Every structure is written in structure tokens, then in C-alpha cells.
């Protein structure tokens, strides 16, 4: 490596580390992370996620800088190896940036283990397809098939015979054995082996349930030994061995730190949610955690047993009233998920003037709007969720108008109207979707926004979702409402679609 190359690499490193330092200054450390708080503050969530983006980008830049150094010190490589190395590095960088928040802002500990199984099926498919396309000989294709078969068997055995607490060690051991065989006994490229070793370490650390730094240190030592033995066996230079080891170190430390950071933030959110629930119903922490785990499953079973016809609105309303306590915990747990937090932060930006949350549940979104100064109206079926939302509003000193019927909402619309109406995770439960949309649009002030979602039908975990077959865009456009979704919301990437419509201004 030339002096000029070293200066360029140092610039990338120190610039990225400086950004990381600046972002982390807003993060509290140590025991302060676990101080109980009264409510989950969405401004704090926004700050955390914003800092996460800065930290993630900074660490990714450090990783890419190290990958560039590996390429400069690794000697001559083929085009096929370069393509595979680049693809693996980009995939690893994307996972480091996104995965810790996604997996660890949750109340479901099993989420990480289910994710590991699913992601490994995708890894196996990608390795098989890319490996077969890039292999230049019959021997190479056979090696790809053997590696894919090894990973496939490891994944199948994990689901059947491996206790979940041993998943990190099990997957690290199986990946390590495969890569050690390739690097020590075949002409497998050292650079490609190093980035795959780093990816295996990353996947192992993100599912480790505790002591992430200790586990990261253990896998780093194992990885170092393999990298240096492989480099020595191949006669690679010291710089090549050090740069490959550096790639592994950056990956393990970055992953462990981001996972620990996300879990600490999640502990604060859980503490706030649990305190509110304990104050409301007096349940123990263990009881609350149990209900977070099983409420959705019990709701699905109760719905199947009730066997309510899809057009029986009266029986449905009664069923939701009787199951409102389970919904209280299902909604509470859902509000602690990464995707829900992000979703709430995104839709809050649409709020203006008088706001209605139609099917407000625990009041999570509505109370945040009230904290931000919006006049708000709550509407949902009578039950535990409504009582909980009312209690939260009273305790926080927030003014919330409670509507107990559609007649109450119509009266409120005549008094002040609504500038923004939200309805999330609600309309899929109601039999008359066209009628509900017509009613909600009738409550809007001129130029008001209707923001809602409608998941696409029932699933095994949510059989109570009804199978509506309505062209929502055509239906509301015919009533004079204008589609105001941005490009991101229009992309058909999810079963659950969000809609934003604006009422005519006159």
C-alpha cells in the first residue's frame, strides 16, 4: 500500500469515527439507561433512531474503508471473487445498519431466533445462485453445492434439535467449520473467506441474548486464528492478514455495540410501558410479559372459536368488547416494536389541527398528538383499552375528547370538524369498509386529511382480519378526495398499505 493510499484510508476511518462520536454524545450510558420513566416519549424515539442512522452510516463507512484496504492488500483477484466480495460486503453493511434496531426493539425474545432461521434460508439461496453463476469449473460448482447442503442441513437441525439458547454457538460453529474447511484445505480466496467469516460472526452476535461484547470477543479470537493460519498457509503478506482480521474486528465490535445500544433503549421503553400497565391493572411484571407473548395467539384462537360471520357487525362489536383486555396487551406489545415506532413517527407528520383517532386502542398515537398540542378525539369500542387510554390521558394531564358513538363523532364534526383523521389496524376488522370510509370522509373539514391502513385480508396469526375487495383509490377518488401518498407509500411492497387522502378545499 502506498503512502497516498494509507492517507486516503485514514481519512475515511477518522471521518467516520468522528461522525460516530458526534452522534453518540446524545446517548446516555450505563445505569441511566434503565431509569424507569412514566411514558414512552416519541421525541426520544425520534432522537434515538436519528442517532442510530448516524451511528450506522458511520460504522458502515468504517467497514467499507476496511474492505477497500483488504482489496488493496489482498493481491490479484479474479472478477468473480471481486463481485462476490462486493456483494457480501454490501449485504453485511446493510445488515449492520438496520438489523440491531429491527430485532431488538421488541418484547418478543424469540424474534431474533425466528429471524435467524429465515435469513439463513435466504443466505443459502443467494449463496447457491451466486456461487453457481460465478463458479468457473465443475469442481467449483460441486464445492458450492456441498456448502449449500451443509448450511441447509444446519438450518434444518437447528429447528428440530438445538435448544434456542444455544443458537448463537451452534450457528457460529457450523459456519466456522465450513469456512475453516474452505480456507485451510481448498484454494478458496482469503478475502472472500474473511468477509463471509465476518458475516457469520455478525449473524451470531445479533441473536446472542446477553453478554454481547464477551461473545463478540470469543468469535473474534476464533476468527483471528483462522485468518492468520490461512494467510500463513497461502504465503499471503502480513498486511493482507491484518486487513482481513481488521474487517472481522470492525464487524464484531460494531454489531455488539449496536445490539447493546438497541437493547438498552428497548429496556427504557419496556419500563415505561410496564409501569403504565401495572398502575392500571396491578398485574405483576411477569404476568405482563406473558400476556405480551400470548395475547395475539389467544385472540386468534378466540376468534376461531366464535365463528362470527363476516357481515355480522353486532356480534363482532360484542366480541371485541369481551376481548378488549387481550387487545390491551396485544396493542401494548405491538407499540414497542421497531416497525410500529417508525410507523407512528412517520404518520405523526401528517397531523394538523383537530385530530381524530378512529379505533384508537390504547391511545398511543392520540396521546402523542395531544402532547404536541393538537386537540384530539378518541373513538373505539367500550372496554379495557378505552379505560386504559382515559387513565393515561388523565395521569399525563392531557385533554382528550372521548366519543362513545358515531353520533358523538358526527356532533363533534358539526362543532369543529376534523382536520386529520387517523385509523390504523382498525378498518380490516369492520365488515362495511365502503360505509366506514364514507363516514370518515364526511367528518373531514375542507382540505382535511384521512390517513389509514387496510391490511390485505386474514392470516393465520390474524384470522379476524376481513377479506375486503375494494378499490380504495377509485372509491375515495369518486367522492372527490385526492390521493396524497408519496412515492414510498405507493410502492406495493407490503400486504399492509397506508393511504393518505385529502378532502376537497371547498
Tab-separated table of N, CA and C in Angstrom, residues 27-119:
chain	number	residue	atom	x	y	z
A	27	UNK	N	-26.264	10.149	23.460
A	27	UNK	CA	-26.743	8.884	24.013
A	27	UNK	C	-26.303	8.774	25.459
A	28	UNK	N	-27.239	8.422	26.338
A	28	UNK	CA	-26.860	8.220	27.733
A	28	UNK	C	-26.266	6.836	27.901
A	29	UNK	N	-25.407	6.691	28.894
A	29	UNK	CA	-24.661	5.442	29.063
A	29	UNK	C	-24.890	4.875	30.468
A	30	UNK	N	-24.558	3.602	30.610
A	30	UNK	CA	-24.538	2.983	31.917
A	30	UNK	C	-25.911	2.839	32.541
A	31	UNK	N	-25.966	2.991	33.862
A	31	UNK	CA	-27.194	2.729	34.605
A	31	UNK	C	-28.316	3.682	34.256
A	32	UNK	N	-27.987	4.884	33.780
A	32	UNK	CA	-29.034	5.833	33.431
A	32	UNK	C	-29.992	5.283	32.407
A	33	UNK	N	-29.527	4.334	31.572
A	33	UNK	CA	-30.393	3.770	30.541
A	33	UNK	C	-31.591	3.041	31.148
A	34	UNK	N	-31.486	2.594	32.391
A	34	UNK	CA	-32.517	1.747	32.954
A	34	UNK	C	-33.401	2.477	33.964
A	35	UNK	N	-33.266	3.795	34.056
A	35	UNK	CA	-34.118	4.554	34.949
A	35	UNK	C	-35.554	4.475	34.453
A	36	UNK	N	-36.520	4.011	35.274
A	36	UNK	CA	-37.914	3.923	34.828
A	36	UNK	C	-38.461	5.300	34.489
A	37	UNK	N	-39.272	5.367	33.467
A	37	UNK	CA	-39.918	6.606	33.068
A	37	UNK	C	-41.413	6.360	32.974
A	38	UNK	N	-42.188	7.436	32.961
A	38	UNK	CA	-43.635	7.299	33.019
A	38	UNK	C	-44.256	6.959	31.673
A	39	UNK	N	-43.747	7.502	30.580
A	39	UNK	CA	-44.326	7.268	29.256
A	39	UNK	C	-43.209	7.068	28.251
A	40	UNK	N	-43.551	6.411	27.142
A	40	UNK	CA	-42.602	6.260	26.049
A	40	UNK	C	-42.644	7.538	25.216
A	41	UNK	N	-41.616	8.326	25.335
A	41	UNK	CA	-41.548	9.640	24.713
A	41	UNK	C	-41.149	9.491	23.238
A	42	UNK	N	-42.042	9.903	22.336
A	42	UNK	CA	-41.752	9.727	20.914
A	42	UNK	C	-40.677	10.686	20.409
A	43	UNK	N	-40.464	11.776	21.106
A	43	UNK	CA	-39.341	12.634	20.725
A	43	UNK	C	-38.020	11.924	21.027
A	44	UNK	N	-38.002	11.175	22.136
A	44	UNK	CA	-36.816	10.377	22.447
A	44	UNK	C	-36.632	9.248	21.433
A	45	UNK	N	-37.747	8.653	20.988
A	45	UNK	CA	-37.648	7.601	19.964
A	45	UNK	C	-37.064	8.177	18.676
A	46	UNK	N	-37.540	9.360	18.317
A	46	UNK	CA	-37.051	10.004	17.098
A	46	UNK	C	-35.562	10.313	17.211
A	47	UNK	N	-35.165	10.811	18.385
A	47	UNK	CA	-33.749	11.123	18.601
A	47	UNK	C	-32.903	9.858	18.546
A	48	UNK	N	-33.396	8.793	19.172
A	48	UNK	CA	-32.651	7.532	19.158
A	48	UNK	C	-32.478	7.008	17.731
A	49	UNK	N	-33.563	6.994	16.962
A	49	UNK	CA	-33.482	6.462	15.602
A	49	UNK	C	-32.628	7.348	14.704
A	50	UNK	N	-32.695	8.659	14.930
A	50	UNK	CA	-31.835	9.557	14.161
A	50	UNK	C	-30.360	9.291	14.478
A	51	UNK	N	-30.035	9.150	15.757
A	51	UNK	CA	-28.663	8.817	16.143
A	51	UNK	C	-28.265	7.443	15.619
A	52	UNK	N	-29.226	6.511	15.576
A	52	UNK	CA	-28.944	5.180	15.031
A	52	UNK	C	-28.527	5.264	13.578
A	53	UNK	N	-29.192	6.121	12.817
A	53	UNK	CA	-28.830	6.267	11.402
A	53	UNK	C	-27.416	6.815	11.267
A	54	UNK	N	-27.097	7.815	12.085
A	54	UNK	CA	-25.748	8.399	12.014
A	54	UNK	C	-24.699	7.373	12.425
A	55	UNK	N	-24.962	6.682	13.539
A	55	UNK	CA	-24.022	5.662	14.003
A	55	UNK	C	-23.876	4.542	12.975
A	56	UNK	N	-25.020	4.093	12.438
A	56	UNK	CA	-24.981	3.015	11.457
A	56	UNK	C	-24.207	3.398	10.213
A	57	UNK	N	-24.471	4.585	9.692
A	57	UNK	CA	-23.751	5.039	8.495
A	57	UNK	C	-22.262	5.159	8.786
A	58	UNK	N	-21.913	5.700	9.948
A	58	UNK	CA	-20.505	5.872	10.299
A	58	UNK	C	-19.788	4.531	10.379
A	59	UNK	N	-20.420	3.568	11.030
A	59	UNK	CA	-19.803	2.245	11.136
A	59	UNK	C	-19.729	1.546	9.784
A	60	UNK	N	-20.733	1.749	8.966
A	60	UNK	CA	-20.704	1.172	7.620
A	60	UNK	C	-19.560	1.768	6.803
A	61	UNK	N	-19.335	3.074	6.928
A	61	UNK	CA	-18.224	3.701	6.223
A	61	UNK	C	-16.879	3.145	6.691
A	62	UNK	N	-16.751	2.920	8.000
A	62	UNK	CA	-15.531	2.309	8.522
A	62	UNK	C	-15.363	0.913	7.941
A	63	UNK	N	-16.459	0.145	7.906
A	63	UNK	CA	-16.405	-1.210	7.343
A	63	UNK	C	-16.001	-1.187	5.873
A	64	UNK	N	-16.627	-0.291	5.101
A	64	UNK	CA	-16.295	-0.214	3.670
A	64	UNK	C	-14.861	0.249	3.468
A	65	UNK	N	-14.388	1.170	4.339
A	65	UNK	CA	-12.989	1.581	4.254
A	65	UNK	C	-12.050	0.417	4.491
A	66	UNK	N	-12.391	-0.422	5.487
A	66	UNK	CA	-11.569	-1.591	5.759
A	66	UNK	C	-11.641	-2.591	4.608
A	67	UNK	N	-12.818	-2.727	4.007
A	67	UNK	CA	-12.945	-3.623	2.859
A	67	UNK	C	-12.082	-3.140	1.700
A	68	UNK	N	-12.005	-1.811	1.499
A	68	UNK	CA	-11.151	-1.257	0.443
A	68	UNK	C	-9.683	-1.555	0.725
A	69	UNK	N	-9.297	-1.457	2.002
A	69	UNK	CA	-7.915	-1.790	2.364
A	69	UNK	C	-7.630	-3.261	2.082
A	70	UNK	N	-8.608	-4.123	2.388
A	70	UNK	CA	-8.439	-5.557	2.101
A	70	UNK	C	-8.197	-5.791	0.616
A	71	UNK	N	-8.935	-5.097	-0.226
A	71	UNK	CA	-8.765	-5.270	-1.662
A	71	UNK	C	-7.389	-4.799	-2.116
A	72	UNK	N	-6.880	-3.725	-1.509
A	72	UNK	CA	-5.576	-3.184	-1.905
A	72	UNK	C	-4.417	-4.061	-1.450
A	73	UNK	N	-4.615	-4.759	-0.334
A	73	UNK	CA	-3.520	-5.564	0.217
A	73	UNK	C	-3.641	-7.047	-0.127
A	74	UNK	N	-4.753	-7.425	-0.754
A	74	UNK	CA	-5.009	-8.845	-0.966
A	74	UNK	C	-4.418	-9.434	-2.227
A	75	UNK	N	-3.704	-8.645	-2.989
A	75	UNK	CA	-3.106	-9.148	-4.217
A	75	UNK	C	-4.105	-9.256	-5.356
A	76	UNK	N	-3.711	-9.983	-6.382
A	76	UNK	CA	-4.561	-10.145	-7.556
A	76	UNK	C	-5.750	-11.058	-7.252
A	77	UNK	N	-6.934	-10.628	-7.696
A	77	UNK	CA	-8.130	-11.457	-7.533
A	77	UNK	C	-8.894	-11.483	-8.853
A	78	UNK	N	-9.682	-12.517	-9.030
A	78	UNK	CA	-10.460	-12.643	-10.254
A	78	UNK	C	-11.698	-11.752	-10.187
A	79	UNK	N	-12.293	-11.532	-11.348
A	79	UNK	CA	-13.513	-10.733	-11.399
A	79	UNK	C	-14.637	-11.401	-10.604
A	80	UNK	N	-14.721	-12.718	-10.682
A	80	UNK	CA	-15.769	-13.434	-9.955
A	80	UNK	C	-15.627	-13.229	-8.449
A	81	UNK	N	-14.386	-13.317	-7.929
A	81	UNK	CA	-14.154	-13.116	-6.500
A	81	UNK	C	-14.467	-11.679	-6.113
A	82	UNK	N	-14.093	-10.730	-6.975
A	82	UNK	CA	-14.371	-9.317	-6.692
A	82	UNK	C	-15.877	-9.068	-6.582
A	83	UNK	N	-16.652	-9.644	-7.500
A	83	UNK	CA	-18.106	-9.470	-7.470
A	83	UNK	C	-18.687	-10.079	-6.197
A	84	UNK	N	-18.259	-11.313	-5.879
A	84	UNK	CA	-18.783	-11.984	-4.683
A	84	UNK	C	-18.390	-11.216	-3.417
A	85	UNK	N	-17.148	-10.722	-3.360
A	85	UNK	CA	-16.681	-9.959	-2.202
A	85	UNK	C	-17.505	-8.682	-2.045
A	86	UNK	N	-17.735	-7.978	-3.160
A	86	UNK	CA	-18.505	-6.734	-3.105
A	86	UNK	C	-19.937	-6.990	-2.652
A	87	UNK	N	-20.565	-8.028	-3.170
A	87	UNK	CA	-21.952	-8.328	-2.789
A	87	UNK	C	-22.053	-8.712	-1.318
A	88	UNK	N	-21.118	-9.525	-0.842
A	88	UNK	CA	-21.141	-9.932	0.561
A	88	UNK	C	-20.894	-8.743	1.483
A	89	UNK	N	-19.986	-7.860	1.077
A	89	UNK	CA	-19.683	-6.691	1.902
A	89	UNK	C	-20.878	-5.749	1.990
A	90	UNK	N	-21.532	-5.514	0.859
A	90	UNK	CA	-22.709	-4.634	0.851
A	90	UNK	C	-23.831	-5.231	1.700
A	91	UNK	N	-24.065	-6.544	1.579
A	91	UNK	CA	-25.108	-7.194	2.379
A	91	UNK	C	-24.787	-7.098	3.871
A	92	UNK	N	-23.519	-7.298	4.227
A	92	UNK	CA	-23.100	-7.197	5.617
A	92	UNK	C	-23.288	-5.777	6.137
A	93	UNK	N	-22.894	-4.790	5.337
A	93	UNK	CA	-23.045	-3.388	5.743
A	93	UNK	C	-24.509	-3.036	5.966
A	94	UNK	N	-25.387	-3.482	5.066
A	94	UNK	CA	-26.815	-3.191	5.205
A	94	UNK	C	-27.384	-3.824	6.469
A	95	UNK	N	-26.955	-5.039	6.782
A	95	UNK	CA	-27.459	-5.718	7.970
A	95	UNK	C	-26.965	-5.041	9.244
A	96	UNK	N	-25.712	-4.599	9.262
A	96	UNK	CA	-25.188	-3.880	10.426
A	96	UNK	C	-25.976	-2.594	10.643
A	97	UNK	N	-26.304	-1.904	9.571
A	97	UNK	CA	-27.017	-0.630	9.667
A	97	UNK	C	-28.438	-0.814	10.208
A	98	UNK	N	-29.140	-1.851	9.759
A	98	UNK	CA	-30.578	-1.968	10.004
A	98	UNK	C	-30.961	-2.964	11.093
A	99	UNK	N	-30.279	-4.102	11.130
A	99	UNK	CA	-30.755	-5.244	11.899
A	99	UNK	C	-30.857	-5.030	13.402
A	100	UNK	N	-29.859	-4.439	14.087
A	100	UNK	CA	-29.984	-4.343	15.558
A	100	UNK	C	-31.261	-3.653	16.026
A	101	UNK	N	-31.624	-2.525	15.431
A	101	UNK	CA	-32.863	-1.866	15.845
A	101	UNK	C	-34.076	-2.731	15.536
A	102	UNK	N	-34.109	-3.301	14.349
A	102	UNK	CA	-35.245	-4.113	13.932
A	102	UNK	C	-35.454	-5.299	14.867
A	103	UNK	N	-34.377	-5.959	15.266
A	103	UNK	CA	-34.502	-7.168	16.071
A	103	UNK	C	-34.662	-6.897	17.559
A	104	UNK	N	-34.110	-5.811	18.054
A	104	UNK	CA	-34.009	-5.642	19.499
A	104	UNK	C	-34.925	-4.590	20.090
A	105	UNK	N	-35.665	-3.857	19.266
A	105	UNK	CA	-36.747	-3.031	19.787
A	105	UNK	C	-38.010	-3.878	19.718
A	106	UNK	N	-38.232	-4.686	20.738
A	106	UNK	CA	-39.312	-5.672	20.726
A	106	UNK	C	-39.557	-6.193	22.132
A	107	UNK	N	-40.715	-6.805	22.349
A	107	UNK	CA	-40.975	-7.510	23.605
A	107	UNK	C	-41.008	-9.015	23.371
A	108	UNK	N	-40.602	-9.460	22.199
A	108	UNK	CA	-40.647	-10.878	21.829
A	108	UNK	C	-39.218	-11.406	21.698
A	109	UNK	N	-38.671	-12.041	22.728
A	109	UNK	CA	-37.289	-12.524	22.660
A	109	UNK	C	-37.046	-13.516	21.525
A	110	UNK	N	-38.074	-14.274	21.162
A	110	UNK	CA	-37.910	-15.284	20.107
A	110	UNK	C	-37.792	-14.674	18.712
A	111	UNK	N	-38.031	-13.386	18.609
A	111	UNK	CA	-37.992	-12.737	17.299
A	111	UNK	C	-36.628	-12.906	16.635
A	112	UNK	N	-35.554	-12.765	17.421
A	112	UNK	CA	-34.215	-12.868	16.843
A	112	UNK	C	-33.945	-14.273	16.319
A	113	UNK	N	-34.444	-15.275	17.026
A	113	UNK	CA	-34.189	-16.653	16.607
A	113	UNK	C	-34.984	-17.004	15.350
A	114	UNK	N	-36.232	-16.555	15.287
A	114	UNK	CA	-37.022	-16.784	14.071
A	114	UNK	C	-36.387	-16.064	12.882
A	115	UNK	N	-35.895	-14.852	13.146
A	115	UNK	CA	-35.236	-14.091	12.080
A	115	UNK	C	-34.010	-14.832	11.575
A	116	UNK	N	-33.223	-15.393	12.483
A	116	UNK	CA	-32.002	-16.090	12.084
A	116	UNK	C	-32.315	-17.246	11.132
A	117	UNK	N	-33.344	-18.017	11.452
A	117	UNK	CA	-33.720	-19.138	10.584
A	117	UNK	C	-34.137	-18.615	9.211
A	118	UNK	N	-35.002	-17.589	9.206
A	118	UNK	CA	-35.484	-17.061	7.919
A	118	UNK	C	-34.350	-16.477	7.091
A	119	UNK	N	-33.482	-15.700	7.720
A	119	UNK	CA	-32.417	-15.038	6.958
A	119	UNK	C	-31.433	-16.057	6.412
